[in-house]
Amino acid sequence: MNQINYQKQLDALLGTLKDTHPHLFLHSCCAPCSSYVLEYLCHFFHITVFYYNPNISALAEYQKRAAEQKRLIQAYNEEGKGLPIRLVDGDYDPGRFLDVAKGLETCPEGGERCFKCFHLRLEETAKRAVQQGADFFGTTLTISPLKNAAKINEIGGILGAAYKVPWLPSDFKKRDGYKRSVALSKEYGLYRQDYCGCAYSRRQQAGEQ
């Protein structure tokens, strides 16, 4: 079975936009992952970043990551990297993540529990995209080498059809996207976490040390 080239799909889509600059409602998991994605897409879209991550178990951790996201966007806007970027904060309700993770607590990282988490965050993004009248919705999650880009795009496509808002296909780690995000994180002094945010991921990460 041939793998889908999501970067090629994105290239084809961007080629159709010309100077129209549609509205992209973009879910972001954190500032470091969004750094390259925003740098890349802010010339094509009016972007609203949606920071929604109820999977982060500790409030202090959530707030630290949220503050870094805000700081990065402010820096990009002040530098005029591209079209102005807006930020929308989602509700912090870790109970929603715990509900979808129920029964999957011992599932290995990258498995079914993560897929449920992707669905939770992307469905909320799709709903908000409709409310905002966005032309597309997407996520920064595919920049991570540890995330299943094919599954994320599959979920996004299904939700896009269900909520009638086009999904932005992506595999942002391609073309050294992840490498660029690391460089940008260093340039802006961004806090780079070493786990996704949930207690189960934290436990696994600690156990591997």
PDB file of N, CA and C in Angstrom, residues 36-130:
ATOM      1  N   TYR A  36       8.255  26.560  13.519  1.00  0.00           N
ATOM      2  CA  TYR A  36       8.490  26.392  12.083  1.00  0.00           C
ATOM      3  C   TYR A  36       7.191  26.489  11.296  1.00  0.00           C
ATOM      4  N   VAL A  37       6.123  25.884  11.832  1.00  0.00           N
ATOM      5  CA  VAL A  37       4.843  25.868  11.125  1.00  0.00           C
ATOM      6  C   VAL A  37       4.343  27.286  10.876  1.00  0.00           C
ATOM      7  N   LEU A  38       4.429  28.131  11.898  1.00  0.00           N
ATOM      8  CA  LEU A  38       3.991  29.522  11.744  1.00  0.00           C
ATOM      9  C   LEU A  38       4.893  30.287  10.787  1.00  0.00           C
ATOM     10  N   GLU A  39       6.187  30.069  10.909  1.00  0.00           N
ATOM     11  CA  GLU A  39       7.136  30.730  10.006  1.00  0.00           C
ATOM     12  C   GLU A  39       6.829  30.365   8.554  1.00  0.00           C
ATOM     13  N   TYR A  40       6.493  29.115   8.340  1.00  0.00           N
ATOM     14  CA  TYR A  40       6.227  28.560   7.011  1.00  0.00           C
ATOM     15  C   TYR A  40       4.891  29.065   6.438  1.00  0.00           C
ATOM     16  N   LEU A  41       3.839  29.031   7.244  1.00  0.00           N
ATOM     17  CA  LEU A  41       2.490  29.264   6.735  1.00  0.00           C
ATOM     18  C   LEU A  41       2.001  30.712   6.832  1.00  0.00           C
ATOM     19  N   CYS A  42       2.689  31.550   7.611  1.00  0.00           N
ATOM     20  CA  CYS A  42       2.165  32.899   7.847  1.00  0.00           C
ATOM     21  C   CYS A  42       2.219  33.792   6.602  1.00  0.00           C
ATOM     22  N   HIS A  43       2.845  33.320   5.543  1.00  0.00           N
ATOM     23  CA  HIS A  43       2.851  34.071   4.294  1.00  0.00           C
ATOM     24  C   HIS A  43       1.688  33.669   3.395  1.00  0.00           C
ATOM     25  N   PHE A  44       1.052  32.546   3.730  1.00  0.00           N
ATOM     26  CA  PHE A  44      -0.045  32.024   2.916  1.00  0.00           C
ATOM     27  C   PHE A  44      -1.421  32.252   3.542  1.00  0.00           C
ATOM     28  N   PHE A  45      -1.462  32.300   4.875  1.00  0.00           N
ATOM     29  CA  PHE A  45      -2.736  32.338   5.583  1.00  0.00           C
ATOM     30  C   PHE A  45      -2.789  33.467   6.618  1.00  0.00           C
ATOM     31  N   HIS A  46      -4.013  33.909   6.889  1.00  0.00           N
ATOM     32  CA  HIS A  46      -4.288  34.623   8.129  1.00  0.00           C
ATOM     33  C   HIS A  46      -4.490  33.515   9.174  1.00  0.00           C
ATOM     34  N   ILE A  47      -3.577  33.399  10.121  1.00  0.00           N
ATOM     35  CA  ILE A  47      -3.589  32.272  11.057  1.00  0.00           C
ATOM     36  C   ILE A  47      -4.133  32.685  12.418  1.00  0.00           C
ATOM     37  N   THR A  48      -5.051  31.872  12.923  1.00  0.00           N
ATOM     38  CA  THR A  48      -5.449  31.943  14.323  1.00  0.00           C
ATOM     39  C   THR A  48      -4.931  30.680  14.988  1.00  0.00           C
ATOM     40  N   VAL A  49      -4.041  30.834  15.938  1.00  0.00           N
ATOM     41  CA  VAL A  49      -3.513  29.694  16.681  1.00  0.00           C
ATOM     42  C   VAL A  49      -4.490  29.357  17.807  1.00  0.00           C
ATOM     43  N   PHE A  50      -4.852  28.097  17.894  1.00  0.00           N
ATOM     44  CA  PHE A  50      -5.753  27.612  18.932  1.00  0.00           C
ATOM     45  C   PHE A  50      -4.946  26.753  19.888  1.00  0.00           C
ATOM     46  N   TYR A  51      -4.665  27.286  21.064  1.00  0.00           N
ATOM     47  CA  TYR A  51      -3.897  26.537  22.062  1.00  0.00           C
ATOM     48  C   TYR A  51      -4.885  25.754  22.922  1.00  0.00           C
ATOM     49  N   TYR A  52      -5.024  24.468  22.609  1.00  0.00           N
ATOM     50  CA  TYR A  52      -5.990  23.611  23.307  1.00  0.00           C
ATOM     51  C   TYR A  52      -5.339  22.257  23.573  1.00  0.00           C
ATOM     52  N   ASN A  53      -4.988  22.021  24.831  1.00  0.00           N
ATOM     53  CA  ASN A  53      -4.251  20.805  25.181  1.00  0.00           C
ATOM     54  C   ASN A  53      -4.636  20.282  26.564  1.00  0.00           C
ATOM     55  N   PRO A  54      -5.852  19.726  26.687  1.00  0.00           N
ATOM     56  CA  PRO A  54      -6.299  19.204  27.977  1.00  0.00           C
ATOM     57  C   PRO A  54      -5.556  17.945  28.408  1.00  0.00           C
ATOM     58  N   ASN A  55      -4.703  17.425  27.526  1.00  0.00           N
ATOM     59  CA  ASN A  55      -3.886  16.255  27.879  1.00  0.00           C
ATOM     60  C   ASN A  55      -2.782  16.602  28.875  1.00  0.00           C
ATOM     61  N   ILE A  56      -2.446  17.879  29.002  1.00  0.00           N
ATOM     62  CA  ILE A  56      -1.390  18.282  29.937  1.00  0.00           C
ATOM     63  C   ILE A  56      -1.929  18.176  31.361  1.00  0.00           C
ATOM     64  N   SER A  57      -1.326  17.303  32.133  1.00  0.00           N
ATOM     65  CA  SER A  57      -1.894  16.947  33.436  1.00  0.00           C
ATOM     66  C   SER A  57      -1.655  17.991  34.515  1.00  0.00           C
ATOM     67  N   ALA A  58      -0.537  18.696  34.485  1.00  0.00           N
ATOM     68  CA  ALA A  58      -0.193  19.650  35.546  1.00  0.00           C
ATOM     69  C   ALA A  58      -0.514  21.075  35.108  1.00  0.00           C
ATOM     70  N   LEU A  59      -1.247  21.794  35.936  1.00  0.00           N
ATOM     71  CA  LEU A  59      -1.642  23.160  35.610  1.00  0.00           C
ATOM     72  C   LEU A  59      -0.428  24.059  35.377  1.00  0.00           C
ATOM     73  N   ALA A  60       0.592  23.943  36.225  1.00  0.00           N
ATOM     74  CA  ALA A  60       1.783  24.785  36.075  1.00  0.00           C
ATOM     75  C   ALA A  60       2.463  24.526  34.733  1.00  0.00           C
ATOM     76  N   GLU A  61       2.507  23.277  34.314  1.00  0.00           N
ATOM     77  CA  GLU A  61       3.101  22.920  33.026  1.00  0.00           C
ATOM     78  C   GLU A  61       2.279  23.517  31.879  1.00  0.00           C
ATOM     79  N   TYR A  62       0.970  23.408  32.005  1.00  0.00           N
ATOM     80  CA  TYR A  62       0.072  23.952  30.992  1.00  0.00           C
ATOM     81  C   TYR A  62       0.286  25.463  30.846  1.00  0.00           C
ATOM     82  N   GLN A  63       0.325  26.137  31.976  1.00  0.00           N
ATOM     83  CA  GLN A  63       0.472  27.594  31.960  1.00  0.00           C
ATOM     84  C   GLN A  63       1.824  28.017  31.398  1.00  0.00           C
ATOM     85  N   LYS A  64       2.864  27.255  31.700  1.00  0.00           N
ATOM     86  CA  LYS A  64       4.203  27.566  31.190  1.00  0.00           C
ATOM     87  C   LYS A  64       4.241  27.445  29.670  1.00  0.00           C
ATOM     88  N   ARG A  65       3.646  26.376  29.154  1.00  0.00           N
ATOM     89  CA  ARG A  65       3.627  26.179  27.707  1.00  0.00           C
ATOM     90  C   ARG A  65       2.754  27.230  27.016  1.00  0.00           C
ATOM     91  N   ALA A  66       1.631  27.564  27.654  1.00  0.00           N
ATOM     92  CA  ALA A  66       0.735  28.578  27.084  1.00  0.00           C
ATOM     93  C   ALA A  66       1.432  29.937  27.011  1.00  0.00           C
ATOM     94  N   ALA A  67       2.183  30.265  28.041  1.00  0.00           N
ATOM     95  CA  ALA A  67       2.905  31.541  28.070  1.00  0.00           C
ATOM     96  C   ALA A  67       3.969  31.590  26.979  1.00  0.00           C
ATOM     97  N   GLU A  68       4.631  30.477  26.734  1.00  0.00           N
ATOM     98  CA  GLU A  68       5.646  30.430  25.678  1.00  0.00           C
ATOM     99  C   GLU A  68       5.013  30.580  24.300  1.00  0.00           C
ATOM    100  N   GLN A  69       3.826  29.993  24.141  1.00  0.00           N
ATOM    101  CA  GLN A  69       3.125  30.138  22.868  1.00  0.00           C
ATOM    102  C   GLN A  69       2.792  31.605  22.596  1.00  0.00           C
ATOM    103  N   LYS A  70       2.284  32.264  23.617  1.00  0.00           N
ATOM    104  CA  LYS A  70       1.928  33.681  23.498  1.00  0.00           C
ATOM    105  C   LYS A  70       3.165  34.524  23.204  1.00  0.00           C
ATOM    106  N   ARG A  71       4.271  34.224  23.874  1.00  0.00           N
ATOM    107  CA  ARG A  71       5.508  34.997  23.693  1.00  0.00           C
ATOM    108  C   ARG A  71       6.043  34.849  22.270  1.00  0.00           C
ATOM    109  N   LEU A  72       5.977  33.632  21.731  1.00  0.00           N
ATOM    110  CA  LEU A  72       6.476  33.401  20.377  1.00  0.00           C
ATOM    111  C   LEU A  72       5.633  34.159  19.358  1.00  0.00           C
ATOM    112  N   ILE A  73       4.328  34.081  19.481  1.00  0.00           N
ATOM    113  CA  ILE A  73       3.450  34.769  18.542  1.00  0.00           C
ATOM    114  C   ILE A  73       3.671  36.274  18.599  1.00  0.00           C
ATOM    115  N   GLN A  74       3.816  36.802  19.790  1.00  0.00           N
ATOM    116  CA  GLN A  74       4.076  38.230  19.948  1.00  0.00           C
ATOM    117  C   GLN A  74       5.377  38.615  19.254  1.00  0.00           C
ATOM    118  N   ALA A  75       6.408  37.797  19.408  1.00  0.00           N
ATOM    119  CA  ALA A  75       7.703  38.077  18.772  1.00  0.00           C
ATOM    120  C   ALA A  75       7.582  38.044  17.248  1.00  0.00           C
ATOM    121  N   TYR A  76       6.894  37.058  16.714  1.00  0.00           N
ATOM    122  CA  TYR A  76       6.712  36.951  15.264  1.00  0.00           C
ATOM    123  C   TYR A  76       5.963  38.171  14.728  1.00  0.00           C
ATOM    124  N   ASN A  77       4.911  38.570  15.434  1.00  0.00           N
ATOM    125  CA  ASN A  77       4.124  39.720  14.985  1.00  0.00           C
ATOM    126  C   ASN A  77       4.946  41.007  15.029  1.00  0.00           C
ATOM    127  N   GLU A  78       5.742  41.162  16.084  1.00  0.00           N
ATOM    128  CA  GLU A  78       6.567  42.365  16.204  1.00  0.00           C
ATOM    129  C   GLU A  78       7.632  42.420  15.114  1.00  0.00           C
ATOM    130  N   GLU A  79       8.134  41.256  14.710  1.00  0.00           N
ATOM    131  CA  GLU A  79       9.157  41.191  13.673  1.00  0.00           C
ATOM    132  C   GLU A  79       8.565  41.286  12.268  1.00  0.00           C
ATOM    133  N   GLY A  80       7.260  41.107  12.169  1.00  0.00           N
ATOM    134  CA  GLY A  80       6.617  41.154  10.857  1.00  0.00           C
ATOM    135  C   GLY A  80       7.037  40.007   9.967  1.00  0.00           C
ATOM    136  N   LYS A  81       7.091  38.818  10.540  1.00  0.00           N
ATOM    137  CA  LYS A  81       7.524  37.648   9.764  1.00  0.00           C
ATOM    138  C   LYS A  81       6.595  37.344   8.596  1.00  0.00           C
ATOM    139  N   GLY A  82       5.345  37.723   8.748  1.00  0.00           N
ATOM    140  CA  GLY A  82       4.356  37.468   7.705  1.00  0.00           C
ATOM    141  C   GLY A  82       3.072  38.159   8.093  1.00  0.00           C
ATOM    142  N   LEU A  83       1.947  37.583   7.694  1.00  0.00           N
ATOM    143  CA  LEU A  83       0.660  38.132   8.088  1.00  0.00           C
ATOM    144  C   LEU A  83       0.490  38.014   9.599  1.00  0.00           C
ATOM    145  N   PRO A  84      -0.198  38.966  10.230  1.00  0.00           N
ATOM    146  CA  PRO A  84      -0.373  38.911  11.687  1.00  0.00           C
ATOM    147  C   PRO A  84      -1.031  37.614  12.144  1.00  0.00           C
ATOM    148  N   ILE A  85      -0.563  37.117  13.279  1.00  0.00           N
ATOM    149  CA  ILE A  85      -1.058  35.861  13.841  1.00  0.00           C
ATOM    150  C   ILE A  85      -1.864  36.160  15.101  1.00  0.00           C
ATOM    151  N   ARG A  86      -3.047  35.562  15.199  1.00  0.00           N
ATOM    152  CA  ARG A  86      -3.889  35.704  16.377  1.00  0.00           C
ATOM    153  C   ARG A  86      -3.768  34.459  17.250  1.00  0.00           C
ATOM    154  N   LEU A  87      -4.155  34.604  18.510  1.00  0.00           N
ATOM    155  CA  LEU A  87      -4.124  33.484  19.451  1.00  0.00           C
ATOM    156  C   LEU A  87      -5.462  33.367  20.157  1.00  0.00           C
ATOM    157  N   VAL A  88      -5.981  32.145  20.205  1.00  0.00           N
ATOM    158  CA  VAL A  88      -7.191  31.831  20.968  1.00  0.00           C
ATOM    159  C   VAL A  88      -6.837  30.732  21.960  1.00  0.00           C
ATOM    160  N   ASP A  89      -7.104  30.978  23.226  1.00  0.00           N
ATOM    161  CA  ASP A  89      -6.867  29.966  24.256  1.00  0.00           C
ATOM    162  C   ASP A  89      -8.086  29.077  24.407  1.00  0.00           C
ATOM    163  N   GLY A  90      -7.851  27.769  24.397  1.00  0.00           N
ATOM    164  CA  GLY A  90      -8.935  26.833  24.657  1.00  0.00           C
ATOM    165  C   GLY A  90      -9.137  26.660  26.151  1.00  0.00           C
ATOM    166  N   ASP A  91     -10.205  25.989  26.526  1.00  0.00           N
ATOM    167  CA  ASP A  91     -10.453  25.717  27.936  1.00  0.00           C
ATOM    168  C   ASP A  91      -9.481  24.659  28.444  1.00  0.00           C
ATOM    169  N   TYR A  92      -8.997  24.864  29.645  1.00  0.00           N
ATOM    170  CA  TYR A  92      -8.130  23.846  30.253  1.00  0.00           C
ATOM    171  C   TYR A  92      -9.001  22.939  31.113  1.00  0.00           C
ATOM    172  N   ASP A  93      -9.310  21.768  30.581  1.00  0.00           N
ATOM    173  CA  ASP A  93     -10.182  20.808  31.255  1.00  0.00           C
ATOM    174  C   ASP A  93      -9.576  19.413  31.113  1.00  0.00           C
ATOM    175  N   PRO A  94      -8.587  19.070  31.958  1.00  0.00           N
ATOM    176  CA  PRO A  94      -7.917  17.771  31.845  1.00  0.00           C
ATOM    177  C   PRO A  94      -8.854  16.589  32.026  1.00  0.00           C
ATOM    178  N   GLY A  95     -10.019  16.830  32.632  1.00  0.00           N
ATOM    179  CA  GLY A  95     -10.987  15.753  32.787  1.00  0.00           C
ATOM    180  C   GLY A  95     -11.456  15.200  31.457  1.00  0.00           C
ATOM    181  N   ARG A  96     -11.491  16.042  30.430  1.00  0.00           N
ATOM    182  CA  ARG A  96     -11.909  15.576  29.101  1.00  0.00           C
ATOM    183  C   ARG A  96     -10.913  14.567  28.541  1.00  0.00           C
ATOM    184  N   PHE A  97      -9.631  14.842  28.767  1.00  0.00           N
ATOM    185  CA  PHE A  97      -8.621  13.888  28.313  1.00  0.00           C
ATOM    186  C   PHE A  97      -8.705  12.589  29.111  1.00  0.00           C
ATOM    187  N   LEU A  98      -8.859  12.691  30.414  1.00  0.00           N
ATOM    188  CA  LEU A  98      -8.938  11.491  31.257  1.00  0.00           C
ATOM    189  C   LEU A  98     -10.112  10.618  30.845  1.00  0.00           C
ATOM    190  N   ASP A  99     -11.200  11.245  30.419  1.00  0.00           N
ATOM    191  CA  ASP A  99     -12.365  10.479  29.982  1.00  0.00           C
ATOM    192  C   ASP A  99     -12.055   9.648  28.736  1.00  0.00           C
ATOM    193  N   VAL A 100     -11.380  10.259  27.754  1.00  0.00           N
ATOM    194  CA  VAL A 100     -11.087   9.519  26.515  1.00  0.00           C
ATOM    195  C   VAL A 100      -9.961   8.508  26.715  1.00  0.00           C
ATOM    196  N   ALA A 101      -9.126   8.725  27.743  1.00  0.00           N
ATOM    197  CA  ALA A 101      -8.003   7.818  28.010  1.00  0.00           C
ATOM    198  C   ALA A 101      -8.398   6.644  28.903  1.00  0.00           C
ATOM    199  N   LYS A 102      -9.617   6.660  29.404  1.00  0.00           N
ATOM    200  CA  LYS A 102     -10.080   5.623  30.328  1.00  0.00           C
ATOM    201  C   LYS A 102      -9.983   4.242  29.681  1.00  0.00           C
ATOM    202  N   GLY A 103      -9.346   3.325  30.392  1.00  0.00           N
ATOM    203  CA  GLY A 103      -9.151   1.971  29.883  1.00  0.00           C
ATOM    204  C   GLY A 103      -7.905   1.819  29.035  1.00  0.00           C
ATOM    205  N   LEU A 104      -7.245   2.943  28.732  1.00  0.00           N
ATOM    206  CA  LEU A 104      -6.045   2.920  27.882  1.00  0.00           C
ATOM    207  C   LEU A 104      -4.822   3.430  28.642  1.00  0.00           C
ATOM    208  N   GLU A 105      -4.927   3.426  29.955  1.00  0.00           N
ATOM    209  CA  GLU A 105      -3.868   3.994  30.785  1.00  0.00           C
ATOM    210  C   GLU A 105      -2.514   3.325  30.574  1.00  0.00           C
ATOM    211  N   THR A 106      -2.506   2.032  30.312  1.00  0.00           N
ATOM    212  CA  THR A 106      -1.243   1.298  30.145  1.00  0.00           C
ATOM    213  C   THR A 106      -0.850   1.132  28.683  1.00  0.00           C
ATOM    214  N   CYS A 107      -1.599   1.776  27.806  1.00  0.00           N
ATOM    215  CA  CYS A 107      -1.295   1.691  26.375  1.00  0.00           C
ATOM    216  C   CYS A 107       0.059   2.348  26.099  1.00  0.00           C
ATOM    217  N   PRO A 108       0.907   1.727  25.282  1.00  0.00           N
ATOM    218  CA  PRO A 108       2.214   2.326  24.980  1.00  0.00           C
ATOM    219  C   PRO A 108       2.075   3.693  24.320  1.00  0.00           C
ATOM    220  N   GLU A 109       3.012   4.556  24.577  1.00  0.00           N
ATOM    221  CA  GLU A 109       3.036   5.879  23.964  1.00  0.00           C
ATOM    222  C   GLU A 109       3.047   5.737  22.440  1.00  0.00           C
ATOM    223  N   GLY A 110       2.194   6.507  21.783  1.00  0.00           N
ATOM    224  CA  GLY A 110       2.090   6.428  20.336  1.00  0.00           C
ATOM    225  C   GLY A 110       0.998   5.500  19.854  1.00  0.00           C
ATOM    226  N   GLY A 111       0.270   4.893  20.788  1.00  0.00           N
ATOM    227  CA  GLY A 111      -0.775   3.947  20.437  1.00  0.00           C
ATOM    228  C   GLY A 111      -2.169   4.534  20.494  1.00  0.00           C
ATOM    229  N   GLU A 112      -3.130   3.681  20.837  1.00  0.00           N
ATOM    230  CA  GLU A 112      -4.537   4.054  20.774  1.00  0.00           C
ATOM    231  C   GLU A 112      -4.892   5.232  21.680  1.00  0.00           C
ATOM    232  N   ARG A 113      -4.256   5.322  22.843  1.00  0.00           N
ATOM    233  CA  ARG A 113      -4.543   6.449  23.731  1.00  0.00           C
ATOM    234  C   ARG A 113      -4.185   7.781  23.057  1.00  0.00           C
ATOM    235  N   CYS A 114      -3.068   7.801  22.375  1.00  0.00           N
ATOM    236  CA  CYS A 114      -2.652   9.011  21.660  1.00  0.00           C
ATOM    237  C   CYS A 114      -3.636   9.344  20.533  1.00  0.00           C
ATOM    238  N   PHE A 115      -4.146   8.304  19.862  1.00  0.00           N
ATOM    239  CA  PHE A 115      -5.096   8.551  18.781  1.00  0.00           C
ATOM    240  C   PHE A 115      -6.378   9.185  19.325  1.00  0.00           C
ATOM    241  N   LYS A 116      -6.819   8.718  20.479  1.00  0.00           N
ATOM    242  CA  LYS A 116      -8.001   9.301  21.125  1.00  0.00           C
ATOM    243  C   LYS A 116      -7.733  10.762  21.494  1.00  0.00           C
ATOM    244  N   CYS A 117      -6.521  11.017  21.945  1.00  0.00           N
ATOM    245  CA  CYS A 117      -6.122  12.380  22.318  1.00  0.00           C
ATOM    246  C   CYS A 117      -6.095  13.288  21.092  1.00  0.00           C
ATOM    247  N   PHE A 118      -5.546  12.792  19.982  1.00  0.00           N
ATOM    248  CA  PHE A 118      -5.542  13.565  18.742  1.00  0.00           C
ATOM    249  C   PHE A 118      -6.979  13.933  18.357  1.00  0.00           C
ATOM    250  N   HIS A 119      -7.845  12.939  18.423  1.00  0.00           N
ATOM    251  CA  HIS A 119      -9.237  13.151  18.025  1.00  0.00           C
ATOM    252  C   HIS A 119      -9.900  14.203  18.911  1.00  0.00           C
ATOM    253  N   LEU A 120      -9.664  14.109  20.212  1.00  0.00           N
ATOM    254  CA  LEU A 120     -10.236  15.076  21.147  1.00  0.00           C
ATOM    255  C   LEU A 120      -9.831  16.495  20.783  1.00  0.00           C
ATOM    256  N   ARG A 121      -8.546  16.708  20.603  1.00  0.00           N
ATOM    257  CA  ARG A 121      -8.055  18.060  20.338  1.00  0.00           C
ATOM    258  C   ARG A 121      -8.449  18.561  18.948  1.00  0.00           C
ATOM    259  N   LEU A 122      -8.424  17.677  17.970  1.00  0.00           N
ATOM    260  CA  LEU A 122      -8.754  18.106  16.616  1.00  0.00           C
ATOM    261  C   LEU A 122     -10.253  18.325  16.439  1.00  0.00           C
ATOM    262  N   GLU A 123     -11.076  17.559  17.154  1.00  0.00           N
ATOM    263  CA  GLU A 123     -12.517  17.790  17.043  1.00  0.00           C
ATOM    264  C   GLU A 123     -12.886  19.158  17.620  1.00  0.00           C
ATOM    265  N   GLU A 124     -12.284  19.500  18.747  1.00  0.00           N
ATOM    266  CA  GLU A 124     -12.538  20.820  19.319  1.00  0.00           C
ATOM    267  C   GLU A 124     -12.047  21.915  18.380  1.00  0.00           C
ATOM    268  N   THR A 125     -10.930  21.670  17.705  1.00  0.00           N
ATOM    269  CA  THR A 125     -10.403  22.632  16.736  1.00  0.00           C
ATOM    270  C   THR A 125     -11.358  22.804  15.568  1.00  0.00           C
ATOM    271  N   ALA A 126     -11.898  21.696  15.065  1.00  0.00           N
ATOM    272  CA  ALA A 126     -12.850  21.756  13.951  1.00  0.00           C
ATOM    273  C   ALA A 126     -14.097  22.540  14.349  1.00  0.00           C
ATOM    274  N   LYS A 127     -14.610  22.290  15.548  1.00  0.00           N
ATOM    275  CA  LYS A 127     -15.795  23.011  16.033  1.00  0.00           C
ATOM    276  C   LYS A 127     -15.525  24.508  16.104  1.00  0.00           C
ATOM    277  N   ARG A 128     -14.386  24.866  16.679  1.00  0.00           N
ATOM    278  CA  ARG A 128     -14.051  26.286  16.819  1.00  0.00           C
ATOM    279  C   ARG A 128     -13.793  26.921  15.451  1.00  0.00           C
ATOM    280  N   ALA A 129     -13.221  26.154  14.533  1.00  0.00           N
ATOM    281  CA  ALA A 129     -12.965  26.674  13.187  1.00  0.00           C
ATOM    282  C   ALA A 129     -14.277  27.068  12.515  1.00  0.00           C
ATOM    283  N   VAL A 130     -15.296  26.243  12.695  1.00  0.00           N
ATOM    284  CA  VAL A 130     -16.618  26.552  12.135  1.00  0.00           C
ATOM    285  C   VAL A 130     -17.156  27.828  12.777  1.00  0.00           C
TER     286      VAL A 130
END
